[in-house]
Coordinates of C-alpha atoms in Angstrom, one line a residue:
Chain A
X20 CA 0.0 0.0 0.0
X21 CA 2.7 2.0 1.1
X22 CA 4.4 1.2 -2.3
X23 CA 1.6 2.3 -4.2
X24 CA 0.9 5.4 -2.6
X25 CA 5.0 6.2 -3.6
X26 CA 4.4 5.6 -6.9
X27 CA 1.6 7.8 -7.4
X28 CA 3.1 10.1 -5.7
X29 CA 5.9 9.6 -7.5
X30 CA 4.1 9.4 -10.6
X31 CA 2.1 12.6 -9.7
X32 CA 4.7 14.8 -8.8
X33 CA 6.5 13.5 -11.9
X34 CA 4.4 14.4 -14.1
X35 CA 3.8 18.1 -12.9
X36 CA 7.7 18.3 -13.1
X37 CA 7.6 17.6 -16.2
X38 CA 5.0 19.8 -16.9
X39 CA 6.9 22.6 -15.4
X40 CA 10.2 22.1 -17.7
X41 CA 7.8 21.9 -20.4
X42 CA 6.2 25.3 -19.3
X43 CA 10.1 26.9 -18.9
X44 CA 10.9 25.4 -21.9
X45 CA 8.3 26.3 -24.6
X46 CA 8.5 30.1 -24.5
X47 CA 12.5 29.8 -24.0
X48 CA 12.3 27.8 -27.2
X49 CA 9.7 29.7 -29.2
X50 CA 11.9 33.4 -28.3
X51 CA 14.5 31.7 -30.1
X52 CA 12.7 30.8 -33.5
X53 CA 12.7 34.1 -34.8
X54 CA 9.9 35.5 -36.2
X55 CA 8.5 35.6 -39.5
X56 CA 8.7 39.1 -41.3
X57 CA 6.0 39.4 -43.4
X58 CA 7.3 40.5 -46.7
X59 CA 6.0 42.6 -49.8
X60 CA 5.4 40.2 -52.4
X61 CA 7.7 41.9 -55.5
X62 CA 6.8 40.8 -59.0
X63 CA 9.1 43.2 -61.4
X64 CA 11.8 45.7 -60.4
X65 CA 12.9 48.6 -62.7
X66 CA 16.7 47.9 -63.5
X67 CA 17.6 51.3 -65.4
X68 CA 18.0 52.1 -69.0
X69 CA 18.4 49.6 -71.4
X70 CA 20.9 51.5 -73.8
X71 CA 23.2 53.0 -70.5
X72 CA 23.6 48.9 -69.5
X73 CA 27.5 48.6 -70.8
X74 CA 27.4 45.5 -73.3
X75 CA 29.4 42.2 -71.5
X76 CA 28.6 43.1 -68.0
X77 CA 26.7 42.2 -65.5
X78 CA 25.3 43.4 -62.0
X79 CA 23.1 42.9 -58.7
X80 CA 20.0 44.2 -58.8
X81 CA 17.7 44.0 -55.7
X82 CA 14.4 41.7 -55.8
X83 CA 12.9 42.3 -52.9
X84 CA 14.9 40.9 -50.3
X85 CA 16.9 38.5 -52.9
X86 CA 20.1 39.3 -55.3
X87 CA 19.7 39.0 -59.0
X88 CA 22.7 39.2 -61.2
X89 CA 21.6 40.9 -64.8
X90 CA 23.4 40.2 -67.5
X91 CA 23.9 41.9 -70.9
X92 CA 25.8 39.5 -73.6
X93 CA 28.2 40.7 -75.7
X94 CA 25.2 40.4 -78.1
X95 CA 23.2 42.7 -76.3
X96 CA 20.7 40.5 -75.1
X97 CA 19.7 40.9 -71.6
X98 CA 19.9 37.6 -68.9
X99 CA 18.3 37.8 -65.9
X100 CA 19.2 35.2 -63.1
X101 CA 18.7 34.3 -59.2
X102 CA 22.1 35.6 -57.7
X103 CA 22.0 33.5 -55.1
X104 CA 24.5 30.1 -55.6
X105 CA 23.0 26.9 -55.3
X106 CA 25.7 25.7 -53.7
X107 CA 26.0 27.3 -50.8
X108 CA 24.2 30.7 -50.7
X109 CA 27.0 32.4 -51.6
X110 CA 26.2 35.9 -54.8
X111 CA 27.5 35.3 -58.1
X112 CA 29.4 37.1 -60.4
X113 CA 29.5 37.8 -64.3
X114 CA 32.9 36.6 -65.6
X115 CA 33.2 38.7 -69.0
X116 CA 36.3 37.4 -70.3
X117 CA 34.7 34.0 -70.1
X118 CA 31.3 35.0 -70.7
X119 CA 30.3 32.6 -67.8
X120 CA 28.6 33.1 -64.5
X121 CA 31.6 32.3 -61.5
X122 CA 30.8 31.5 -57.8
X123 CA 33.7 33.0 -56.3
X124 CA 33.3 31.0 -52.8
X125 CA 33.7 27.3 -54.1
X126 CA 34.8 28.4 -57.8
X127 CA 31.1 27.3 -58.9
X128 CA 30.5 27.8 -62.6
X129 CA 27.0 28.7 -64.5
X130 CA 26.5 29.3 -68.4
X131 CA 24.1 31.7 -69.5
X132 CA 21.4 30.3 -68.9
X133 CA 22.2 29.3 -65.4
X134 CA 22.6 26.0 -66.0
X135 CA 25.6 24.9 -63.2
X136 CA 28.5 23.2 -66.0
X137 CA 31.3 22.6 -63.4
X138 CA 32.2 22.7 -59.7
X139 CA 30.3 21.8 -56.5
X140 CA 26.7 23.7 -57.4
X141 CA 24.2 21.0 -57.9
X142 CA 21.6 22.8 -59.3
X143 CA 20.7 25.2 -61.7
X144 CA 20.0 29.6 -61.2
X145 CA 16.5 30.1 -61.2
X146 CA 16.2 32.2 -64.7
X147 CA 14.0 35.4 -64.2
X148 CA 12.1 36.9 -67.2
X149 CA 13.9 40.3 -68.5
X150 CA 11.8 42.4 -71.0
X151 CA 12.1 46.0 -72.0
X152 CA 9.5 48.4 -71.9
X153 CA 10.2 51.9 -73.0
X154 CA 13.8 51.4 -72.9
X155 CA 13.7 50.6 -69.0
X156 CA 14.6 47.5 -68.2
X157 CA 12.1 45.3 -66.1
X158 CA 12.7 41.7 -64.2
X159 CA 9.7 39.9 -63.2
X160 CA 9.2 36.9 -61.5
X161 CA 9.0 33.3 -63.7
X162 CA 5.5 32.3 -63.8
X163 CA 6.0 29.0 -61.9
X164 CA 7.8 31.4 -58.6
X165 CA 4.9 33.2 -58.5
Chain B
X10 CA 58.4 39.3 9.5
X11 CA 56.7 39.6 6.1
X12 CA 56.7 35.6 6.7
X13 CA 55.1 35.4 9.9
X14 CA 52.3 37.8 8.4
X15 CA 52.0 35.9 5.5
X16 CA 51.3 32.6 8.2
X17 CA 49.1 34.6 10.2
X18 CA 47.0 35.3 7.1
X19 CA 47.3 31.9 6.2
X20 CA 46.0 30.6 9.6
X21 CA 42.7 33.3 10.0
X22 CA 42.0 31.7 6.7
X23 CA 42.8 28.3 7.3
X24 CA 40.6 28.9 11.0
X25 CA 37.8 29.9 8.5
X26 CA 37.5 28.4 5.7
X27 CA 40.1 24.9 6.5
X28 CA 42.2 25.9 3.5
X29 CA 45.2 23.0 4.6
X30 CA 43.9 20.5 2.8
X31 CA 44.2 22.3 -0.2
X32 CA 47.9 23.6 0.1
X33 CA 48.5 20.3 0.9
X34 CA 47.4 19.0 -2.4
X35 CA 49.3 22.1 -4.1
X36 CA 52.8 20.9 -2.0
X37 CA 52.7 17.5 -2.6
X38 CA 51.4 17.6 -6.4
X39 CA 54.4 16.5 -8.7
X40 CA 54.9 16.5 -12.1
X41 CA 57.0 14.1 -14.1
X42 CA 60.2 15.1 -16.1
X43 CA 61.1 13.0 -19.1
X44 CA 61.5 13.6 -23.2
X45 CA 57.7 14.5 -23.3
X46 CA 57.4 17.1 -20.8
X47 CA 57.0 19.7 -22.6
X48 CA 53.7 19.0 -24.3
X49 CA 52.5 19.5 -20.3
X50 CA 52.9 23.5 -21.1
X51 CA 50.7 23.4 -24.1
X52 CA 47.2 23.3 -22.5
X53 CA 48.7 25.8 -19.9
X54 CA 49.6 28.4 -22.8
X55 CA 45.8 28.1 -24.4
X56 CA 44.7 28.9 -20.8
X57 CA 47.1 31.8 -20.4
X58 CA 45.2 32.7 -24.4
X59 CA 42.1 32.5 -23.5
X60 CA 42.4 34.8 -20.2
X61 CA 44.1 37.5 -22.5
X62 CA 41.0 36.8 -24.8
X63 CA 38.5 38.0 -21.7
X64 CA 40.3 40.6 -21.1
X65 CA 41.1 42.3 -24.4
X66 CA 37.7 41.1 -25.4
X67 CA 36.3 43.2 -22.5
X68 CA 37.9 46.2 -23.1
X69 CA 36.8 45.7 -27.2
X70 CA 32.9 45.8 -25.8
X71 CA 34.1 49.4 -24.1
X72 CA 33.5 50.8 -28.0
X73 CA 32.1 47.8 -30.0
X74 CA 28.3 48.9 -31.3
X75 CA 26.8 45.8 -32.7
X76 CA 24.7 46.2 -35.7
X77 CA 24.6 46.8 -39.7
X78 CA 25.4 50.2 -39.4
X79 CA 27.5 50.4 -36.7
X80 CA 29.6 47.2 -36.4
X81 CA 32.0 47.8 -39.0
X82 CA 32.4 51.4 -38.3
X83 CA 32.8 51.3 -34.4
X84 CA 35.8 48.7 -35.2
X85 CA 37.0 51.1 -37.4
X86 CA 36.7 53.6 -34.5
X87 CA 38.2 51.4 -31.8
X88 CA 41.2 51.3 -34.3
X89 CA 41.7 54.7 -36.0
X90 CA 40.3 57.0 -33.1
X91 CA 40.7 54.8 -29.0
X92 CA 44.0 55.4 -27.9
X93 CA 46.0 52.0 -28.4
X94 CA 42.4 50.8 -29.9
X95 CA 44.2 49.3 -32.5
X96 CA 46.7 47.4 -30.0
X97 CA 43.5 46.0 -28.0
X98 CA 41.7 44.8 -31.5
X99 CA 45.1 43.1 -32.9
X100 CA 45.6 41.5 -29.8
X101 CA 42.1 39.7 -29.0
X102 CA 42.6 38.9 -33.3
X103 CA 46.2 37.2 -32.8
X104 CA 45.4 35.9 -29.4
X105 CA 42.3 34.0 -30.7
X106 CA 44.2 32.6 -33.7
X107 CA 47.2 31.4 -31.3
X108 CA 44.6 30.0 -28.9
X109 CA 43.2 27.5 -31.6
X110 CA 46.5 26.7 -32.7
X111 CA 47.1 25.5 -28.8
X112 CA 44.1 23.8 -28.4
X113 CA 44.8 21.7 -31.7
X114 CA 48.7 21.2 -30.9
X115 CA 47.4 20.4 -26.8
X116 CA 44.9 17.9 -28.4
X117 CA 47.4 16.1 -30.7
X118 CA 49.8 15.9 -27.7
X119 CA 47.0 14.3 -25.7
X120 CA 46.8 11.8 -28.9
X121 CA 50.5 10.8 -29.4
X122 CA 50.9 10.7 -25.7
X123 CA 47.9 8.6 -25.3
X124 CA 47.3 10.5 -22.2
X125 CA 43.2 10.3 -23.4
X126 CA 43.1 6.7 -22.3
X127 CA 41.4 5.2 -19.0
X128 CA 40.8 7.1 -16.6
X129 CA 41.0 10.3 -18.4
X130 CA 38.0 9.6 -21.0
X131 CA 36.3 12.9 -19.8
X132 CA 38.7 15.0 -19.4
X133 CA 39.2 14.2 -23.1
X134 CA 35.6 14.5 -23.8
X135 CA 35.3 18.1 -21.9
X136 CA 38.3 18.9 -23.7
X137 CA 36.9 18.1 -27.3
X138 CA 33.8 20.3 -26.3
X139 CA 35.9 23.4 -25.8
X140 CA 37.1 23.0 -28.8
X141 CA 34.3 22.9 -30.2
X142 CA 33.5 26.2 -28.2
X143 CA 36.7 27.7 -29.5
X144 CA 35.5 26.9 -32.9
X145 CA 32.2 28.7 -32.1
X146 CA 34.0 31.4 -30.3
X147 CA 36.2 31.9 -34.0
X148 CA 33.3 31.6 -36.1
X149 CA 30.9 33.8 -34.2
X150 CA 33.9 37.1 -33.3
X151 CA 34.7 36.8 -37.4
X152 CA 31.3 37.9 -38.6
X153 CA 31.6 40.9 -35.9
X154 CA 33.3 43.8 -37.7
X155 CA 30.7 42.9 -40.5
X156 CA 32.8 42.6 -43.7
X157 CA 33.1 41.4 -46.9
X158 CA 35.1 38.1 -46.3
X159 CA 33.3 37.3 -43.1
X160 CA 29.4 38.0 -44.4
X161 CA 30.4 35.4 -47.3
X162 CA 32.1 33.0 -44.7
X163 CA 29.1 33.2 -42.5
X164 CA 26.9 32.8 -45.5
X165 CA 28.5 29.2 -46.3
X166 CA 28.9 28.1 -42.6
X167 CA 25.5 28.8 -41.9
X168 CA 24.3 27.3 -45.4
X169 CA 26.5 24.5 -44.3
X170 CA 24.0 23.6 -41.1
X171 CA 21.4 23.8 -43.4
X172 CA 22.6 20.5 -45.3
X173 CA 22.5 18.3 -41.7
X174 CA 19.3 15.7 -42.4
X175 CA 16.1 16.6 -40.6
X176 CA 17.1 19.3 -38.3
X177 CA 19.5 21.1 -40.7
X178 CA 17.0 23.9 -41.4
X179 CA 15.8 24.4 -38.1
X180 CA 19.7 24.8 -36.8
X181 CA 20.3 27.1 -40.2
X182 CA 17.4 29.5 -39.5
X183 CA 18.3 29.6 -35.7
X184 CA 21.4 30.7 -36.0
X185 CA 20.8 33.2 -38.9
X186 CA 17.7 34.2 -37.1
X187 CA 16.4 34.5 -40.2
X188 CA 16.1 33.0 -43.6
X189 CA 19.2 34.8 -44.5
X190 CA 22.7 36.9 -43.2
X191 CA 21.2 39.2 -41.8
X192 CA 21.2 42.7 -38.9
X193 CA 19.8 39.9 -37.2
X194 CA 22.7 37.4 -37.6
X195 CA 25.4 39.7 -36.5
X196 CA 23.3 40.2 -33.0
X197 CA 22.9 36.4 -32.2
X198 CA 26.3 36.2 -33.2
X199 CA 27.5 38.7 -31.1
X200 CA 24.7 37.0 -28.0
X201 CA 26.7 33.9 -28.6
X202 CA 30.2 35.7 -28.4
X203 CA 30.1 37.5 -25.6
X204 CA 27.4 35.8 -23.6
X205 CA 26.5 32.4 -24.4
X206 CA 30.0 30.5 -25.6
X207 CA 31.6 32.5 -22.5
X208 CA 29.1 31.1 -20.1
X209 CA 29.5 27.6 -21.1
X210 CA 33.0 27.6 -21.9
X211 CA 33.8 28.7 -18.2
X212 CA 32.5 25.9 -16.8
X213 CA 33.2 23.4 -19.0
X214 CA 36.7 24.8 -18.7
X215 CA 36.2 24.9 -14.6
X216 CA 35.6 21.1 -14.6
X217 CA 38.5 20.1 -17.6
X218 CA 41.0 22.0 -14.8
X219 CA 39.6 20.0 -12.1
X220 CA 39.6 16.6 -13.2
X221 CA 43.0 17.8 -14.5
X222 CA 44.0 18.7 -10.6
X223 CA 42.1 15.6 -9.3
X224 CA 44.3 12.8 -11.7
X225 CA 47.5 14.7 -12.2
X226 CA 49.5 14.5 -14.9
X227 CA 49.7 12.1 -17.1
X228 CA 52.8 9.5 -17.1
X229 CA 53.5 8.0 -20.5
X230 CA 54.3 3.8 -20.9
X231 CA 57.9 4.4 -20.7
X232 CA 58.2 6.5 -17.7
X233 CA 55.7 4.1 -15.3
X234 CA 58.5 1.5 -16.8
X235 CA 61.3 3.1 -15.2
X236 CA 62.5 1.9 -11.7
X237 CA 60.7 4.4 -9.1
X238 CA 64.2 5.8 -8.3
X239 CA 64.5 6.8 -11.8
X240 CA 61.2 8.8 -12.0
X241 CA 62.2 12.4 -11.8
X242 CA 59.4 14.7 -11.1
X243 CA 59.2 18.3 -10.1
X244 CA 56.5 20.2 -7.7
X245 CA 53.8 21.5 -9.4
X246 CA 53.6 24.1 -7.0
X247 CA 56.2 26.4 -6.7
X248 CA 58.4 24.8 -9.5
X249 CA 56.1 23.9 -12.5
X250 CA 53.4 26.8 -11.7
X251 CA 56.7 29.1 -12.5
X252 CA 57.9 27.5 -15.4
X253 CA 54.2 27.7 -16.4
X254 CA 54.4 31.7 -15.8
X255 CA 57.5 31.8 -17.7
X256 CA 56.1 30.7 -20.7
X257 CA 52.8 32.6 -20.8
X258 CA 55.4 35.5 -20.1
X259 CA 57.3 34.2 -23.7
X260 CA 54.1 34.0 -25.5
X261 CA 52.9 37.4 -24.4
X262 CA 56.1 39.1 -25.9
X263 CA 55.3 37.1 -29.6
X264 CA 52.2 37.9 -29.3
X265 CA 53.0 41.7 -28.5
X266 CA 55.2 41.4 -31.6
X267 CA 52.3 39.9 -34.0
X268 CA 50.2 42.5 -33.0
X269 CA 52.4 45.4 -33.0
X270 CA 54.0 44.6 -36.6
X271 CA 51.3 42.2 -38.5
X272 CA 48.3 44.4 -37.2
X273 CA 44.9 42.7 -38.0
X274 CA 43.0 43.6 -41.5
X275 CA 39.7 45.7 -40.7
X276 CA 38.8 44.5 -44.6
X277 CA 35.8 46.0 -46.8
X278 CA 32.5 46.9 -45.5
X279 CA 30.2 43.8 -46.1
X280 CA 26.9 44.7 -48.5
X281 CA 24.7 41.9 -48.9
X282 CA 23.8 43.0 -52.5
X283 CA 27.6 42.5 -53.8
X284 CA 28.7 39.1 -55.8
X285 CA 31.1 37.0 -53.4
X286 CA 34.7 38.6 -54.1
X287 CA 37.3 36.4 -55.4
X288 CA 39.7 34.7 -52.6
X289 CA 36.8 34.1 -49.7
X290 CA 37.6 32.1 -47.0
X291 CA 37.0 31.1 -44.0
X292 CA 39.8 31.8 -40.6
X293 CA 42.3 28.8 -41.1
X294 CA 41.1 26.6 -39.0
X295 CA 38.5 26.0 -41.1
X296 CA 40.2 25.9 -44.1
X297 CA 40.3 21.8 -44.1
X298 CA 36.5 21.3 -44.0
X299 CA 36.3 24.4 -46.4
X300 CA 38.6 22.8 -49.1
X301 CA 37.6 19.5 -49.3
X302 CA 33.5 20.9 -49.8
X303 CA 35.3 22.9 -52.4
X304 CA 37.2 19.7 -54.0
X305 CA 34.0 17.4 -53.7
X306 CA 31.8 17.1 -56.8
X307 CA 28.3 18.2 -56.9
X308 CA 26.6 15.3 -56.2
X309 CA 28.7 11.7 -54.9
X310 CA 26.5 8.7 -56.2
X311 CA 22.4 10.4 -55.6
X312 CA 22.8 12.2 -52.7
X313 CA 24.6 16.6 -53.1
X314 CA 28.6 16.4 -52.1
X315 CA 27.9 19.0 -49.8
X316 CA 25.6 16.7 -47.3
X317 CA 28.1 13.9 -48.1
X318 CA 31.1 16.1 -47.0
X319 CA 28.8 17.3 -44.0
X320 CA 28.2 13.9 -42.5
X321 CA 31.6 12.6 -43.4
X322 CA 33.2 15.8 -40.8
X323 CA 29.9 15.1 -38.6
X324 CA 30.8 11.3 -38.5
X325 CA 34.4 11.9 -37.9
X326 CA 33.8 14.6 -35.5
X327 CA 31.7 12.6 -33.2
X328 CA 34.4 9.4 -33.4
X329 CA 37.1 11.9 -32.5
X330 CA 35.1 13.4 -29.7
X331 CA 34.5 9.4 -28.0
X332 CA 37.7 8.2 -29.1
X333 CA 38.8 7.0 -25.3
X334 CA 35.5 5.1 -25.4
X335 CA 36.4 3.0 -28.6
X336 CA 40.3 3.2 -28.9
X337 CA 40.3 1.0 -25.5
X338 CA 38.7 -2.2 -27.9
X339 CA 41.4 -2.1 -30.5
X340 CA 43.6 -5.4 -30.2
X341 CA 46.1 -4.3 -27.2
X342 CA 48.9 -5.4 -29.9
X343 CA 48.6 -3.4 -32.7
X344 CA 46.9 -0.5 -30.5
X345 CA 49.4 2.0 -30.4
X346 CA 50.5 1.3 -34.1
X347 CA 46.9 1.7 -35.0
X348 CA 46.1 4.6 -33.5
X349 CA 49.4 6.7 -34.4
X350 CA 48.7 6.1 -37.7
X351 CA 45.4 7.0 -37.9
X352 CA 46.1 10.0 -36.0
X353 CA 49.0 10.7 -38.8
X354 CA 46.7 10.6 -41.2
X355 CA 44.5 13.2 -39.5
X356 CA 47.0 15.7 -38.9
X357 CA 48.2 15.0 -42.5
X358 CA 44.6 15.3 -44.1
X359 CA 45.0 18.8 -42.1
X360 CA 47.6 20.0 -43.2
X361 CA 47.8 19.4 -47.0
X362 CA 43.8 20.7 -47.3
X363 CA 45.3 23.8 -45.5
X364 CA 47.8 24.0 -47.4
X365 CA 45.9 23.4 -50.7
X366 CA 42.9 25.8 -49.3
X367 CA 45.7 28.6 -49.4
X368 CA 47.3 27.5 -52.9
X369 CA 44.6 27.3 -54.8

């Protein structure tokens, strides 16, 4: 009897233990999750003038919160590419002597059209539609991403 | 008379608080002297490294403004404007690089001494676990003066969480405390390095000293061999603890000279926006894990080279960490030969992904 009444009260006072690491725990652990921001959802951004975009360059332009590299060819035709490596999250650059898109942390490389032709990256650069409307250049989202 | 007043002290304290036991222990500790003494110092000197990492860390918190726009500026401050700012910053930079050199060189000692074996399998394992800490220490002060190299270093070590199965995004997005390197990265980080890895590494380092105090020193094979008339040893206290002093006095002076004529790099403002510049990379110490990812292909078999390099360190890590718990199994024979090689082979997979990781 004496036994019994142990265990439940072992049982009991176990259990409300338990309940009070749980109820230390939970907020500790849900401060640290930080939280979501909520974020304007960006279709297009303005990238400048077509004509003033130097011919075999490229540069970061700002979508939303992400990096895109655009690129004009030395054919004058405008790429537009996620920025971000697949690798590992490091930004890309244009390589104009190479006309190639180089990962400087891991020496990742990309063609054109962002598929990943040597080093670690082991997928492709999401490709981001580039049209030009009265000479300003605009990058939108692909359908599928949005 | 300055002794009798130094006896009297002694005794109100000794009255008080019964401190004999414990100068006993100090008078009658010894420490052996044979060929492999001095790898004893080695643990002492990353000790000595870490207390002039509190301290010059300290002062650094005096002028150091955490935060996008203010981190990379108020190091610039500390350096250009605080009198002997720059002294303080190239110290705690140096100091924190010598202190991981230390604790590698103090571990591999441990190793090739085989001073890890029974009974000292936890003061093995608490020592693996400040190195991990000293690792987290390196990682976390890097990304503080918010530049260039160290946003695209933080980037990939983060990203690298990220591939670990199952939990790897939760661990990514709670240290970047976001989805990406952001203002909000640089404060956990700086939480972490001057709160959080401090806290723990104290005590952790509190109870590596003690079990260090409680066993003593460690004797190798061939000095328990020796004929106990043969055994030299040396008192830890006066005569070791000032041999001790005398080194940490050495190390001072070349660090002194590292910092006063190779001061540390303040580098280029980090912008988030920027392609990675050529030549990233991580602080040396993780140059190993950072060349080999670079070397693997994109994916090994189905599965990205990334998570296979991950696990492979994670794996290897972990048998590293319990090695007194599994080396004891090996056939008693071939033990030693077994585990010096393997331990070769560490130090040599190192050293020549080091050395490639700064070739390339």
């Amino acid at each position: 009897m004496s036994i019994n009444r142990r265990n439940f009260l072992n049982i009991f006072l176990g259990t409300g233990f338990l309940g009070w690491v749980g109820s230390i725990l939970y907020p500790l652990i849900s401060y640290l999750i930080p939280p979501k921001v909520s974020e304007a959802k960006i279709q297009s951004v303005k990238a400048g003038i077509a004509a003033d975009f130097p011919s075999n360059s490229g540069k970061i332009i700002k979508f939303g919160r992400k990096p895109v590299i655009l690129i004009k060819t030395n054919k004058n035709k405008f790429v537009a590419l996620s920025a971000t490596c697949t690798h590992l999250d490091c930004i890309v650059r244009y390589r104009a002597d190479t006309n190639q898109i180089l990962c400087a942390c891991h020496n990742g490389l990309y063609d054109l059209k962002g598929r990943n032709i040597s080093g670690p990256p082991p997928r492709p650069l999401t490709a981001f539609n580039v049209n030009i409307l009265n000479e300003e250049i605009i990058i939108s989202k692909p359908s599928e991403m949005s | 008379m300055n002794k009798k007043s130094d006896d009297r002290l002694l005794n109100w304290l000794d009255e008080r608080f019964n401190i004999s036991p414990f100068l006993d222990f100090m008078k009658h500790k010894q420490v052996p002297i044979h060929k492999h003494s001095v790898w004893y110092y080695m643990g002492g000197v990353a000790l000595f490294l870490f207390m002039v990492q509190v301290l010059t860390g300290i002062l650094l918190l005096l002028y150091y403004q955490p935060g996008v726009d203010s981190s990379y500026e108020s190091i610039r401050f500390i350096v250009t404007k605080v009198n002997f700012g720059w002294l303080i910053r190239s110290l705690h930079s140096w100091s924190a690089n010598l202190l991981v050199l230390f604790i590698f060189i103090h571990m591999f000692s441990t190793f090739f001494t085989g001073a890890f074996k029974n009974p000292r399998e936890l003061t093995w394992l608490s020592g693996f676990i400040l190195l991990a800490l000293a690792l987290g220490f390196g990682f976390s002060g890097y990304l503080l003066p918010w530049n260039e190299l160290a946003f695209f270093a933080t980037k990939v070590g983060t990203d690298i969480t990220g591939a670990v199965p199952l939990v790897g995004k939760a661990i990514k997005i709670f240290l970047r405390g976001s989805e990406d390197v952001t203002g909000g990265t640089l404060l956990r980080f700086y939480a972490f390095h001057v709160a959080i890895i401090p806290a723990i590494f104290t005590f952790v380092l509190s109870v590596h000293l003690l079990f260090i105090q409680r066993q003593g020193m460690h004797e190798p094979d061939f000095y328990k061999k020796l004929p106990r008339e043969k055994q030299k040893t040396i008192a830890f206290f006066p005569d070791f603890f000032l041999k001790d002093i005398l080194l940490w006095l050495i190390v001072l002076n070349i660090l002194l000279f590292l910092a006063v004529f190779f001061p540390w790099d303040i580098g280029i403002k980090a912008d988030p926006f920027a392609s990675a510049p050529q030549g990233i990379r991580p602080e040396w110490y993780f140059m190993f894990m950072f060349q080999t990812l670079k070397l693997l292909p994109a994916h090994i078999l189905f599965i990205e080279g990334e998570i296979v390099g991950v696990l492979m360190f994670g794996v290897g890590g972990v048998a590293w960490m319990l090695l007194p718990f599994w080396a004891g199994k090996i056939n008693a024979q071939i033990r030693t030969r077994v585990l010096t090689t393997l331990g070769l082979l560490v130090v040599a997979f190192i050293l020549v992904m080091t050395i490639i990781g700064y070739v390339m």
